[in-house]
XYZ file of C-alpha atoms in Angstrom:
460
model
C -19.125 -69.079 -94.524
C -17.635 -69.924 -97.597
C -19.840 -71.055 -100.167
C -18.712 -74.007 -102.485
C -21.150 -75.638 -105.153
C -21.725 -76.987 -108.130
C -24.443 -75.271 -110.591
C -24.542 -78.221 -112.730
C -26.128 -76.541 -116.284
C -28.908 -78.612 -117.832
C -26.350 -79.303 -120.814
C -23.670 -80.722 -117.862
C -26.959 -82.769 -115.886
C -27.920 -83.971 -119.575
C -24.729 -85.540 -120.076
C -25.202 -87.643 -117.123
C -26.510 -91.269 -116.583
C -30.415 -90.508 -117.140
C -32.721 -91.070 -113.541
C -31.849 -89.901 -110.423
C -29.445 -87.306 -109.833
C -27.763 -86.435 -106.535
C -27.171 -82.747 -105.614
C -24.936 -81.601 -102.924
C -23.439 -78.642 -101.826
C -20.773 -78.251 -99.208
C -20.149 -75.140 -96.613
C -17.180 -75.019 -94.311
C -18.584 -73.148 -91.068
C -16.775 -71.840 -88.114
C -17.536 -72.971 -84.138
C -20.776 -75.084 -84.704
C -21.787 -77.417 -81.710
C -22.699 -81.121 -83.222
C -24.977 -81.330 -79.905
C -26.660 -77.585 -80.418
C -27.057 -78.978 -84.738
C -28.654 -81.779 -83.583
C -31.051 -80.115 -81.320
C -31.739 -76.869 -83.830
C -33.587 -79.970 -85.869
C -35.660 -80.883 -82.939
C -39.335 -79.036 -84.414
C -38.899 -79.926 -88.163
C -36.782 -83.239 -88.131
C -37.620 -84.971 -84.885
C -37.947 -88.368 -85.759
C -35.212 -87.749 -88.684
C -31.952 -87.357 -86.713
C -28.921 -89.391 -86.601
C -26.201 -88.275 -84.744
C -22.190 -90.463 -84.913
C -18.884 -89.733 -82.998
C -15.645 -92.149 -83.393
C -14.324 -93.527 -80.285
C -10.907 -91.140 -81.502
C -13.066 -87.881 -81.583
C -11.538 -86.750 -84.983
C -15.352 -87.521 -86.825
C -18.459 -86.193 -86.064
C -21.549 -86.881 -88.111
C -25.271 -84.939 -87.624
C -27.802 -85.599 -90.275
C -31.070 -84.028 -90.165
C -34.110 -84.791 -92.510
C -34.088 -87.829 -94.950
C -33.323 -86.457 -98.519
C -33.596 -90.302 -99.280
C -34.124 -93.796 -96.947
C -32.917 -97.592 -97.606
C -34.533 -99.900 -95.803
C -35.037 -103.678 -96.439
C -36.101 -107.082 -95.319
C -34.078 -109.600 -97.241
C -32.289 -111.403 -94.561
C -28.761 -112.386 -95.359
C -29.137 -110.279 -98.409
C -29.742 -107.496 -96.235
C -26.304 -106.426 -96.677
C -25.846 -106.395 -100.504
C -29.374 -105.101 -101.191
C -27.860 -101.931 -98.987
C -24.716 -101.243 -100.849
C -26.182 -102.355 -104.531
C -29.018 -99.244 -104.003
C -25.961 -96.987 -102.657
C -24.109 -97.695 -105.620
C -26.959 -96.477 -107.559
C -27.867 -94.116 -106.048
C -24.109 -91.971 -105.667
C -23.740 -92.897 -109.786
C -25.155 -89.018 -110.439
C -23.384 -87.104 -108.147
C -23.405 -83.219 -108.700
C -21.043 -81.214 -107.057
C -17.626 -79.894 -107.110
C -16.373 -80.902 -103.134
C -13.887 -83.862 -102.264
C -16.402 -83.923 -99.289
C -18.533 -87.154 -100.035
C -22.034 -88.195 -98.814
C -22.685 -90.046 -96.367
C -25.184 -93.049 -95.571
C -25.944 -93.550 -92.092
C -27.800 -96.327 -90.535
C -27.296 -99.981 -89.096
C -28.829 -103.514 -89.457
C -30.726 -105.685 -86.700
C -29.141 -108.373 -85.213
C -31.196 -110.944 -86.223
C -33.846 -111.027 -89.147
C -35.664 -114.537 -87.816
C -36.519 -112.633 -84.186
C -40.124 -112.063 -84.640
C -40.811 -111.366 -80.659
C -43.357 -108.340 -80.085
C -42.043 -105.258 -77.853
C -40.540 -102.205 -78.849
C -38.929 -103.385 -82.148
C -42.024 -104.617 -83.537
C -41.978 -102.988 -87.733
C -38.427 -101.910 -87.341
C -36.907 -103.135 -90.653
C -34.163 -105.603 -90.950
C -32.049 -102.522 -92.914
C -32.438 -99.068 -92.088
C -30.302 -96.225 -93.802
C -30.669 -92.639 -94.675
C -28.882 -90.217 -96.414
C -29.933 -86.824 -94.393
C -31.081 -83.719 -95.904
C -28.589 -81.774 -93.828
C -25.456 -83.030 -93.474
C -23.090 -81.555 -90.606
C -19.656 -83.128 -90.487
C -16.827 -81.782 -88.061
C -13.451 -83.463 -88.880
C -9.873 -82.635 -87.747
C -11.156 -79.464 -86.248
C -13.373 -78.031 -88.904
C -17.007 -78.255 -89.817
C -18.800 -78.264 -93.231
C -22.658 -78.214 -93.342
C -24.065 -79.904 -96.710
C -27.441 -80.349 -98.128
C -28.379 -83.313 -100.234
C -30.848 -83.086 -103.102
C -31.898 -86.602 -104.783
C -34.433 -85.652 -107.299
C -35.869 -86.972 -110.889
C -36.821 -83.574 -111.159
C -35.826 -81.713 -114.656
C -35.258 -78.354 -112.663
C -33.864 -78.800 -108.811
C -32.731 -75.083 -108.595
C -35.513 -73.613 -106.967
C -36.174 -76.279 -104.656
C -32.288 -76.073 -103.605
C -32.890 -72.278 -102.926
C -35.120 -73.256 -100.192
C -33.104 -75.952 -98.987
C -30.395 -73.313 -98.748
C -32.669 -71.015 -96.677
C -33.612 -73.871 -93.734
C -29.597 -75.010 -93.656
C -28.997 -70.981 -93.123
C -31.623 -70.782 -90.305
C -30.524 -74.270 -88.802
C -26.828 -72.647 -88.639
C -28.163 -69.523 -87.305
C -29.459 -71.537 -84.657
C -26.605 -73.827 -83.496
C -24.453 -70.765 -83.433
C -26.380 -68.606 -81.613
C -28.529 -70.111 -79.217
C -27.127 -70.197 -76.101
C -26.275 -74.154 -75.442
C -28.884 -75.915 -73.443
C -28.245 -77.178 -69.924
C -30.248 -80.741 -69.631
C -31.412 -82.011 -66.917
C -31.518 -85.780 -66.297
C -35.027 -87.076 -66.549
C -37.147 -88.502 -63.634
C -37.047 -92.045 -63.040
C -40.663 -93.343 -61.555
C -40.261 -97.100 -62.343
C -37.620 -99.843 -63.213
C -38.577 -103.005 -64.177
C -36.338 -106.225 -65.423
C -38.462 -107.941 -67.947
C -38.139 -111.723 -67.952
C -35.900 -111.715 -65.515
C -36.597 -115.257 -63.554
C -36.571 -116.491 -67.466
C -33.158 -115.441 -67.862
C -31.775 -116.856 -64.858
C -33.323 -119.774 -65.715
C -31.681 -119.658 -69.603
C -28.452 -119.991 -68.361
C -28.920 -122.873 -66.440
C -30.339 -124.408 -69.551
C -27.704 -122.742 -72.242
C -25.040 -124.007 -69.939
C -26.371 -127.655 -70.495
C -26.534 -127.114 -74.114
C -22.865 -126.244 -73.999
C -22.137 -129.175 -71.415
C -23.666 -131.233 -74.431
C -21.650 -129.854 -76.594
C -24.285 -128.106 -79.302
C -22.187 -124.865 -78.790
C -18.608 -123.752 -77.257
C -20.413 -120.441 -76.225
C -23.628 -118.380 -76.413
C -24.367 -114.964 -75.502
C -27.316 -114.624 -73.710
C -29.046 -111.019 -73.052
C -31.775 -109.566 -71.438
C -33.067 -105.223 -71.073
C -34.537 -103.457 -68.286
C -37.430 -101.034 -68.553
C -37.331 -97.871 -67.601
C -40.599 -95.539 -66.911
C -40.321 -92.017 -66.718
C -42.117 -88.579 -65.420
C -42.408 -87.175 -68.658
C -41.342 -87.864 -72.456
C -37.480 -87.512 -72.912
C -36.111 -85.643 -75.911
C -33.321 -86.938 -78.208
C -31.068 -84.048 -77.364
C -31.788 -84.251 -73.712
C -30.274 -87.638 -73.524
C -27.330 -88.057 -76.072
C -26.168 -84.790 -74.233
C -25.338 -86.881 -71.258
C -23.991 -89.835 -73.270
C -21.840 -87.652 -74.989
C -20.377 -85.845 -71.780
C -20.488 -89.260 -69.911
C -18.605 -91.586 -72.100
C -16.149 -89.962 -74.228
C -13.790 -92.893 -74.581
C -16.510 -94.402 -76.592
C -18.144 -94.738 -80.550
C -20.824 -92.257 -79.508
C -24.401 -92.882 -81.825
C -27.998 -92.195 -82.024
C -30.419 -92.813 -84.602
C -34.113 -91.630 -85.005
C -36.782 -93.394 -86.468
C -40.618 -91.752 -86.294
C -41.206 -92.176 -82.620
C -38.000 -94.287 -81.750
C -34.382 -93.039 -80.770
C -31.701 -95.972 -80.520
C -28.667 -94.678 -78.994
C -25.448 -95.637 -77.353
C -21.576 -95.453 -76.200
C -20.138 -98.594 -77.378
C -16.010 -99.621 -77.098
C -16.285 -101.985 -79.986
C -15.628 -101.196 -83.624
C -16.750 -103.547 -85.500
C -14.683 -102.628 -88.946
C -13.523 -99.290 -90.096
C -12.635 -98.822 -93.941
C -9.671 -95.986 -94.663
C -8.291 -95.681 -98.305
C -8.168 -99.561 -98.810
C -7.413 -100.775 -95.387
C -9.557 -102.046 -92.718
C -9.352 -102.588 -89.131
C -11.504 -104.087 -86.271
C -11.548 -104.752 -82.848
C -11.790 -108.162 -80.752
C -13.231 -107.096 -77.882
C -14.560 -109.604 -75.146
C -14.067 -110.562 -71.379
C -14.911 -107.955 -69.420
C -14.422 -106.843 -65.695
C -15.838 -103.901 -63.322
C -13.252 -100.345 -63.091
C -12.205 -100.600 -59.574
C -12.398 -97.714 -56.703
C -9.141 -96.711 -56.778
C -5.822 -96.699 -59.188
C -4.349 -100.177 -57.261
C -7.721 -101.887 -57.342
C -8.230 -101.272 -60.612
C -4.840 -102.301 -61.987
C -5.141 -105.693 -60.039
C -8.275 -105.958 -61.532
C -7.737 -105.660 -64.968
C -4.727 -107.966 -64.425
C -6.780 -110.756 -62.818
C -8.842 -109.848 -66.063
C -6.141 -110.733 -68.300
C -5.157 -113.955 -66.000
C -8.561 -115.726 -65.893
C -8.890 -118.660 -68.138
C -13.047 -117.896 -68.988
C -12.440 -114.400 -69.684
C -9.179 -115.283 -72.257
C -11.515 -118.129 -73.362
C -13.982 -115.754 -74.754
C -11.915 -113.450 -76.126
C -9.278 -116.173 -78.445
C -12.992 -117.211 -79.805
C -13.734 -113.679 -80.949
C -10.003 -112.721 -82.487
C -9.849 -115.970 -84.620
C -12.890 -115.459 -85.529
C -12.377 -112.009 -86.876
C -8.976 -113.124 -87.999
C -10.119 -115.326 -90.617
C -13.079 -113.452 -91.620
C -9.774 -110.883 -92.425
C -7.754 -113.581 -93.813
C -10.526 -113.833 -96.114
C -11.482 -110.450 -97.253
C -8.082 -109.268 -96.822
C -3.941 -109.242 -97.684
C -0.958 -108.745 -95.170
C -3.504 -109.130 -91.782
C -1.735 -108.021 -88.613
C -3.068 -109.089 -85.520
C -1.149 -108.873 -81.901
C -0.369 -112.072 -80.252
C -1.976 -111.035 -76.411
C -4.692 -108.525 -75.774
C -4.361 -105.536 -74.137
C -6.825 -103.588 -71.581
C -9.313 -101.621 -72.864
C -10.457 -99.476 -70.183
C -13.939 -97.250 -70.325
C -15.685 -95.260 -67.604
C -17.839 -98.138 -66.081
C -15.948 -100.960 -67.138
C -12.939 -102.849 -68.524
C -12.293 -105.078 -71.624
C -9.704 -107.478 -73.390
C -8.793 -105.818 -76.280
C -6.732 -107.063 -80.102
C -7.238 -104.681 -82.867
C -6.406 -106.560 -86.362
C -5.668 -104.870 -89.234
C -5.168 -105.944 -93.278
C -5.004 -104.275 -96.871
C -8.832 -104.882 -98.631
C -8.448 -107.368 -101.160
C -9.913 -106.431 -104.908
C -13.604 -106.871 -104.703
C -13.860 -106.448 -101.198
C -15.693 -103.909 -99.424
C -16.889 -102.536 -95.743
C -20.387 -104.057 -96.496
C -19.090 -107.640 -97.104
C -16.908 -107.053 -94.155
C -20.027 -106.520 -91.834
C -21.900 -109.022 -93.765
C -18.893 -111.574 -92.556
C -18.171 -110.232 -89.624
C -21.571 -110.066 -87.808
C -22.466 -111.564 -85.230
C -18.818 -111.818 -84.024
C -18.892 -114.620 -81.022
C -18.729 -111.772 -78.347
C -22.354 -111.221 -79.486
C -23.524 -114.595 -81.052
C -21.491 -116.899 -79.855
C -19.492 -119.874 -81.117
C -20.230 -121.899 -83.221
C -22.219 -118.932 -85.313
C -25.323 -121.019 -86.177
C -25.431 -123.024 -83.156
C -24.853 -120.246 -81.381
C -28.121 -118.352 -82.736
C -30.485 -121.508 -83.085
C -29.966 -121.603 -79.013
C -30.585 -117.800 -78.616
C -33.274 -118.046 -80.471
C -34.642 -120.617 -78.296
C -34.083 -119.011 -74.787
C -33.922 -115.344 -75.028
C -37.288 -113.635 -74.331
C -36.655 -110.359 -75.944
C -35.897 -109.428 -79.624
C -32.872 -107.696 -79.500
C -33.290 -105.201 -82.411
C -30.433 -102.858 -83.266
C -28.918 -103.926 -79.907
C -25.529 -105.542 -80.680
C -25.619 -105.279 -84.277
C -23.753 -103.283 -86.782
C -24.339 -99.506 -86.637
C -22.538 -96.708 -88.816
C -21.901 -95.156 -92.138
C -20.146 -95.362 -95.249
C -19.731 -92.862 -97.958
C -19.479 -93.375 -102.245
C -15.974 -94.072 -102.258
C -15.892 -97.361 -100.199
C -14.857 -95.769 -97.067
C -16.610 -95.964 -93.253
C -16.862 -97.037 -90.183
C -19.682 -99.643 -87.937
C -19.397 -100.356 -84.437
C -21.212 -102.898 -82.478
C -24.378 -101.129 -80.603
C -23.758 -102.675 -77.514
C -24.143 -100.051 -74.397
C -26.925 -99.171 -75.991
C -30.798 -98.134 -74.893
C -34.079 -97.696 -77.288
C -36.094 -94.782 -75.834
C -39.518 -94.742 -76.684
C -40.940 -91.395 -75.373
C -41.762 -91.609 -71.637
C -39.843 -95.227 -71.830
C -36.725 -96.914 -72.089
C -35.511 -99.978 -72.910
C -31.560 -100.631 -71.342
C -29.781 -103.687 -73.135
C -26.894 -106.105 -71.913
C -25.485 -109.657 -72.039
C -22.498 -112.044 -71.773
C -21.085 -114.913 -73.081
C -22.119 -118.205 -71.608
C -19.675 -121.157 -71.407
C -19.847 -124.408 -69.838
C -18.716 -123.083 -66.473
C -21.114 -120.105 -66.335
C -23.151 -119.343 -63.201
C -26.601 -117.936 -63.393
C -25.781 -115.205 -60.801
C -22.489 -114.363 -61.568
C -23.886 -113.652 -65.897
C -27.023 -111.706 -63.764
C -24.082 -109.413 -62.143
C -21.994 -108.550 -65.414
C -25.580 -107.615 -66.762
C -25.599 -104.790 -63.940
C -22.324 -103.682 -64.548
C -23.082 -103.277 -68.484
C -26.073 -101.582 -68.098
C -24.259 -98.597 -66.051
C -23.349 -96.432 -68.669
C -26.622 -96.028 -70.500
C -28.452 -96.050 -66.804
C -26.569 -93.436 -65.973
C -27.273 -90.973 -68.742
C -30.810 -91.811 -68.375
C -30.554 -90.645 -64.579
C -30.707 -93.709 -63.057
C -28.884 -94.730 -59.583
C -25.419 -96.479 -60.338
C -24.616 -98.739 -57.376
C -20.556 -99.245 -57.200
C-alpha cells in the first residue's frame, strides 16, 4: 500500500477558514473486491453502507460508516439545502490527493406523499459522506478515510481510524469471497392490487378529459421471507445479475434500498453533462429473431414513441436551459438489459456558468417517464390514485464530489428490503389508450430483475 496524506501542522490548519475542517487521506490498494469491502463492514457499519457502480463499469463507490450525514425536509428546496451544506462543508479540506470526496445519497420522489408503509420517517434528503471511502476506477482502487471534526487535535483520533481501514482491508483481501445463497421465499403478496387496476381505468379518464397527456402510475409487491436477508447477500446477486445496469444500494438503520436501473438521470464530467431519455419499454424475447422483431415493433408502435418524444423534449429543454451547444439524436435507439428492452436518446451539452449537477436534478426530476406530462398535473393525479408512497423508488439516486462533478440515476428496478421483507417497485406510463391489463403485465415484466435477485420465480 502506498501511503499518501496530508499532516496538516496546527500553523497550516490555523490558516484555514475557522469551524469545521475536513481530513482525508487517500491509499491506492491492490486486488480489493467492492462486494467483499462492502461486506467486511457488515458487524460495525451495518446500517451505514452505500454501495454505487456506473452502468459503464469504470466507477465503483463503497462507503462505510457516516463521518458526516445531510438530510432534510424542505421540499423543493431540498435540492439547494443539499449542495449549499456540501459547499460548506468541502471549504476545509485537508489533504494532499487529486482524489476528492464523495457525497452519496438520493432524494424521494415526492415530499407531499405522506402514506404510511415502509417509508414512513425516511427524510425527503438523505446524504452521507462515509467514514471509509473505497473507490475502484479505471482498474485501480484507493481506500480513504474521512475525518470532519471541530476538534483542535484530530491526530490521534485519525490513528485509530487508520487502524479499522487497515483491518477492513485485511479483510476484503483475505477472506475467502462468500458464496450467497438466494433467500427463501414463503409469501408474495401484491398490495392494492384491485386499487390499481381500478386507477387506470380512472387515470385514463382523466387523460380522456384532458387534465394530463400522461401519468405514470405504480404499484410494489411484498415479499416475505424465511429468515432476515443481509445487504451483502442480496446486492451480490444484483451485481452478478444485471451488469448492463447503474448498480446501487444504500443503508439507512434498519433499511437497505437497492437496485439495477438503465436510466441515468444526469452525469456531470469536467463541465459537461449528459442524460438519458429512456421510456417505452418491451419484454427481451426467447431467442435472437424474436427479440430483434421485438424491439423493432418497439420502435414502430405509436404509444411506446409517444412516451418516449414526451420524455426527450422534456429533458431537452431542461438542457437548453442549464446548458450551451445541447446535442440530442433525432430517433432513439434500443436499449437492451437482461429482462427487458427500452427506447433510448442520450443528450448531451456544455454546463452553462452557474449551473450545476444539483440544479440539473432539481430540473430534471420527475422526468415524464416517472411523473408524467404535464409535471404538476401529472403528480396532483398520482397523488390522488396511487396507494403506496413511493419513497426513493424512481427518484434521483447518486453522488457528487467538491469539484462539481457526479453522477444520479433514476432508482427504478429497484426493491426496499426491510429485514425478513421486501418491498419490489414498478410502473408505466398511462395514456389515453391504456388498458388496465395490459399496464398490470409491463408491471410483471419490470419487477423481474429485482425478483430475481431476491430468489423469486421469473415466469418467461
Amino acid at each position: 500500500m502506498q501511503q499518501k496524506w496530508y499532516n496538516a501542522t496546527e500553523v497550516e490548519a490555523s490558516s484555514l477558514n475557522a469551524g469545521t475542517i475536513f481530513y482525508m487521506e487517500t491509499i491506492e490498494v491492490s486486488r480489493l473486491s467492492a462486494l467483499a469491502f462492502f461486506a467486511a463492514g457488515e458487524e460495525s457499519y451495518k446500517g451505514q453502507r452505500y454501495f454505487w457502480q456506473n452502468r459503464e463499469k469504470t466507477l465503483t463507490l463503497v462507503g462505510l460508516g457516516h463521518a458526516h450525514i445531510i438530510e432534510n425536509n424542505l421540499s423543493n428546496m431540498r435540492f439547494d439545502q443539499v449542495e449549499e451544506q456540501w459547499k460548506q462543508l468541502t471549504k476545509n479540506i485537508v489533504t494532499e490527493e487529486e482524489l476528492q470526496p464523495i457525497l452519496f445519497g438520493g432524494f424521494t420522489f415526492d415530499p407531499e406523499n405522506t402514506t404510511a408503509g415502509e417509508w414512513s420517517g425516511f427524510p425527503e434528503s438523505y446524504f452521507t459522506v462515509a467514514t471509509y471511502q473505497l473507490m475502484i476506477r479505471n482498474d485501480k482502487a484507493y481506500v480513504s478515510i474521512h475525518l470532519i471534526t471541530d476538534g483542535e487535535n484530530a491526530a490521534p483520533q485519525f490513528e485509530e481510524l487508520r487502524k479499522q481501514r487497515d483491518h477492513l482491508i485485511h479483510a476484503a483481501q483475505v477472506k475467502e469471497v462468500k458464496t450467497y445463497v438466494k433467500p427463501q421465499i414463503t409469501s408474495y403478496s401484491e398490495p392494492h392490487k384491485e386499487a390499481y387496476l381500478q386507477s387506470i381505468d380512472a387515470v385514463t379518464a382523466k387523460i380522456k378529459a384532458q387534465e394530463a397527456d400522461k401519468v405514470v402510475i405504480a404499484r410494489s409487491l411484498a415479499l416475505q421471507f424465511e429468515e432476515a436477508v443481509s445487504s451483502p447477500q442480496i446486492l451480490s446477486h444484483v451485481v452478478n445479475e444485471q451488469p448492463e445496469s447503474y448498480l446501487f444500494g444504500v443503508e439507512r438503520k434498519d433499511m437497505l434500498f437497492f437496485g439495477a436501473s438503465p436510466e441515468r438521470l444526469v452525469k456531470v464530467e469536467n463541465g459537461r453533462a449528459y442524460s438519458s431519455c429512456i421510456a417505452g419499454s418491451i419484454k427481451r424475447g426467447a431467442t435472437a429473431d424474436e427479440d430483434q422483431a421485438l424491439g423493432e415493433s418497439l420502435l414502430q408502435d405509436n404509444k411506446n414513441r409517444g412516451e418516449h418524444h414526451y420524455v426527450v423534449e422534456m429533458i431537452t429543454e431542461t438542457f437548453e436551459k442549464n446548458c450551451t451547444a445541447v446535442r440530442v439524436p433525432q430517433q432513439p435507439k434500443l436499449l437492451k438489459i437482461r429482462d427487458i428492452q427500452h427506447l433510448y436518446t442520450p443528450v448531451e451539452g456544455q454546463l452553462a456558468t452557474g449551473a450545476t449537477i444539483l440544479q440539473l436534478v432539481k430540473d430534471l426530476h420527475p422526468t415524464p417517464a416517472l411523473g408524467g406530462v404535464p409535471r404538476e398535473g401529472s403528480m396532483k393525479i398520482i397523488r390522488e390514485f396511487e396507494a403506496m408512497n413511493r419513497g426513493l423508488y424512481a427518484a434521483p439516486i447518486g453522488w457528487l464530489d467538491a469539484d462539481g462533478n457526479g453522477e444520479f440515476a433514476v432508482a427504478i428496478r429497484s426493491a426496499a428490503l426491510l429485514g425478513n421483507s421486501a418491498y419490489l417497485y414498478a410502473g408505466g406510463g398511462i395514456v389515453a389508450d391504456s388498458e388496465a391489463q395490459s399496464e398490470y403485465e409491463e408491471t410483471l415484466v419490470k419487477f423481474r430483475p429485482m425478483l430475481r435477485a431476491l430468489g423469486g420465480a421469473v415466469h418467461e
